[in-house]
């Protein structure tokens, strides 16, 4: 669990660094420097900073959800604790569980729930809980669907086999 959390935070680090740099650039306290940037780039630079801040900090929690899910699946696959778990399937499940939790909340909460400042802790908790629940259920062979039902596509087989485990994991958050 700690390894998954640590690696997921490292994966999200570029978002945080770009967002932090843009906040510093957008809020330069030294007037001559700000005027020099205005002269060099025109007023559009402030909008570019705002766009980059919105595109990094505003979605950091969603990125963390996907990263924790993907890393958890990758670690489980490396340890061979479960049948193969698609990292993309796990990322999709963690997103789903997060939305199941925040959907009933007051309108407008979705905007802040995705942000670095308001949603990061909830995203981390949901992602770690989802991963833990799903990986435990994935070990239960009686929950596996027959592989023959999925056809010849290996990705479809990997995902389809674990549909009951993923469904139960998502329903746990409902």
Coordinates of C-alpha atoms in Angstrom, one line a residue:
X1 CA 0.0 0.0 0.0
X2 CA 2.8 2.4 0.9
X3 CA 4.7 1.6 -2.3
X4 CA 1.6 2.2 -4.4
X5 CA 0.9 5.5 -2.7
X6 CA 4.5 6.7 -3.0
X7 CA 4.8 5.7 -6.7
X8 CA 1.5 7.3 -7.5
X9 CA 2.5 10.5 -5.9
X10 CA 5.7 10.5 -7.9
X11 CA 3.7 10.0 -11.1
X12 CA 1.6 13.0 -10.3
X13 CA 4.6 15.1 -9.4
X14 CA 5.1 16.7 -12.8
X15 CA 1.5 18.2 -12.6
X16 CA 2.3 19.6 -9.2
X17 CA 5.6 21.1 -10.3
X18 CA 4.2 22.7 -13.5
X19 CA 1.2 24.1 -11.5
X20 CA 3.4 25.5 -8.8
X21 CA 5.8 27.1 -11.2
X22 CA 2.9 28.7 -13.1
X23 CA 1.4 30.1 -9.8
X24 CA 4.8 31.6 -9.0
X25 CA 5.1 33.1 -12.4
X26 CA 1.5 34.5 -12.4
X27 CA 2.0 36.1 -9.0
X28 CA 5.4 37.7 -9.3
X29 CA 5.6 40.2 -6.5
X30 CA 8.2 42.4 -8.2
X31 CA 6.5 45.0 -10.4
X32 CA 9.4 45.6 -12.8
X33 CA 9.7 41.9 -13.5
X34 CA 5.9 41.6 -14.2
X35 CA 6.0 44.6 -16.5
X36 CA 9.0 43.2 -18.4
X37 CA 7.1 39.9 -18.9
X38 CA 4.0 41.9 -20.1
X39 CA 6.2 43.8 -22.6
X40 CA 7.9 40.6 -23.8
X41 CA 4.8 38.4 -24.1
X42 CA 1.8 40.7 -23.9
X43 CA -1.1 40.2 -21.6
X44 CA -1.7 36.7 -23.0
X45 CA 0.9 35.2 -20.7
X46 CA -1.4 35.5 -17.7
X47 CA -4.1 33.5 -19.4
X48 CA -1.5 30.9 -20.3
X49 CA -0.5 30.6 -16.7
X50 CA -4.1 30.3 -15.6
X51 CA -4.7 27.6 -18.2
X52 CA -1.7 25.6 -17.0
X53 CA -2.7 26.0 -13.4
X54 CA -6.2 24.8 -14.2
X55 CA -4.9 22.0 -16.3
X56 CA -2.6 20.7 -13.6
X57 CA -3.9 21.5 -10.1
X58 CA -7.5 21.2 -11.1
X59 CA -7.2 17.6 -12.2
X60 CA -4.5 16.3 -9.8
X61 CA -6.9 14.2 -7.8
X62 CA -8.1 12.4 -10.9
X63 CA -4.6 11.8 -12.0
X64 CA -3.7 10.4 -8.6
X65 CA -6.7 8.0 -8.8
X66 CA -5.5 6.6 -12.1
X67 CA -1.9 6.4 -10.9
X68 CA -2.8 4.6 -7.7
X69 CA -5.0 2.1 -9.5
X70 CA -2.4 1.5 -12.2
X71 CA 0.5 1.1 -9.8
X72 CA -1.5 -1.2 -7.5
X73 CA -2.3 -3.5 -10.4
X74 CA 1.3 -3.4 -11.7
X75 CA 2.6 -4.3 -8.2
X76 CA 0.1 -7.1 -7.8
X77 CA 1.0 -8.5 -11.2
X78 CA 4.7 -8.4 -10.3
X79 CA 4.1 -10.3 -7.1
X80 CA 1.7 -12.7 -9.0
X81 CA -0.8 -12.5 -6.0
X82 CA -3.8 -12.5 -8.3
X83 CA -4.6 -13.4 -11.9
X84 CA -3.4 -10.7 -14.3
X85 CA -5.0 -7.4 -13.4
X86 CA -5.1 -4.8 -16.2
X87 CA -3.7 -1.5 -14.9
X88 CA -6.1 0.4 -17.1
X89 CA -9.0 -1.6 -15.7
X90 CA -7.9 -0.8 -12.1
X91 CA -7.5 2.9 -13.0
X92 CA -11.1 2.9 -14.5
X93 CA -12.4 1.3 -11.3
X94 CA -10.8 3.8 -9.0
X95 CA -12.3 6.6 -11.0
X96 CA -15.7 5.0 -10.9
X97 CA -15.6 4.5 -7.2
X98 CA -14.5 8.1 -6.7
X99 CA -17.4 9.3 -8.8
X100 CA -19.8 7.0 -7.0
X101 CA -18.8 8.7 -3.7
X102 CA -18.9 12.3 -4.8
X103 CA -22.0 12.1 -7.1
X104 CA -24.5 12.4 -4.2
X105 CA -22.8 15.4 -2.7
X106 CA -24.0 18.9 -3.3
X107 CA -23.8 20.3 -6.8
X108 CA -20.5 22.1 -7.5
X109 CA -18.5 19.7 -5.3
X110 CA -17.2 17.9 -8.4
X111 CA -15.1 21.0 -9.4
X112 CA -13.3 21.1 -6.1
X113 CA -13.2 17.4 -5.5
X114 CA -10.8 17.0 -8.5
X115 CA -8.4 19.7 -7.3
X116 CA -5.1 19.3 -5.6
X117 CA -6.1 21.3 -2.5
X118 CA -9.5 19.8 -1.9
X119 CA -9.7 16.3 -3.3
X120 CA -6.2 14.8 -3.0
X121 CA -6.8 13.1 0.4
X122 CA -10.2 11.7 -0.6
X123 CA -8.7 10.5 -4.0
X124 CA -5.8 8.7 -2.2
X125 CA -8.2 7.0 0.3
X126 CA -10.6 5.9 -2.4
X127 CA -7.9 4.6 -4.7
X128 CA -6.1 2.7 -2.0
X129 CA -9.4 1.2 -0.7
X130 CA -10.6 0.3 -4.2
X131 CA -7.3 -1.4 -5.0
X132 CA -7.2 -3.3 -1.8
X133 CA -10.8 -4.5 -2.1
X134 CA -10.5 -5.5 -5.7
X135 CA -7.2 -7.3 -5.4
X136 CA -8.6 -9.4 -2.5
X137 CA -11.7 -10.2 -4.6
X138 CA -9.6 -11.0 -7.6
X139 CA -7.9 -13.8 -5.7
X140 CA -11.3 -15.6 -5.2
X141 CA -11.4 -18.0 -8.1
X142 CA -15.1 -18.7 -7.5
X143 CA -15.7 -15.1 -8.7
X144 CA -13.9 -15.5 -12.0
X145 CA -16.0 -15.8 -15.2
X146 CA -15.0 -18.6 -17.6
X147 CA -12.3 -17.3 -19.9
X148 CA -14.0 -19.0 -22.9
X149 CA -16.8 -16.4 -22.7
X150 CA -14.4 -13.6 -23.7
X151 CA -13.1 -14.9 -27.0
X152 CA -9.5 -14.8 -28.2
X153 CA -8.6 -11.2 -27.3
X154 CA -6.2 -11.4 -24.4
X155 CA -7.2 -8.0 -23.0
X156 CA -10.9 -8.9 -23.2
X157 CA -10.1 -12.2 -21.4
X158 CA -8.2 -10.5 -18.6
X159 CA -10.9 -7.9 -18.0
X160 CA -13.9 -10.2 -18.5
X161 CA -12.6 -12.8 -16.1
X162 CA -12.5 -10.2 -13.3
X163 CA -15.8 -8.5 -14.0
X164 CA -17.6 -9.9 -10.9
X165 CA -14.7 -8.8 -8.7
X166 CA -14.7 -5.3 -10.2
X167 CA -18.5 -5.0 -10.0
X168 CA -18.6 -5.9 -6.3
X169 CA -15.7 -3.5 -5.7
X170 CA -17.6 -0.6 -7.3
X171 CA -20.9 -1.5 -5.5
X172 CA -19.1 -1.4 -2.1
X173 CA -18.8 2.4 -2.6
X174 CA -22.5 2.9 -3.6

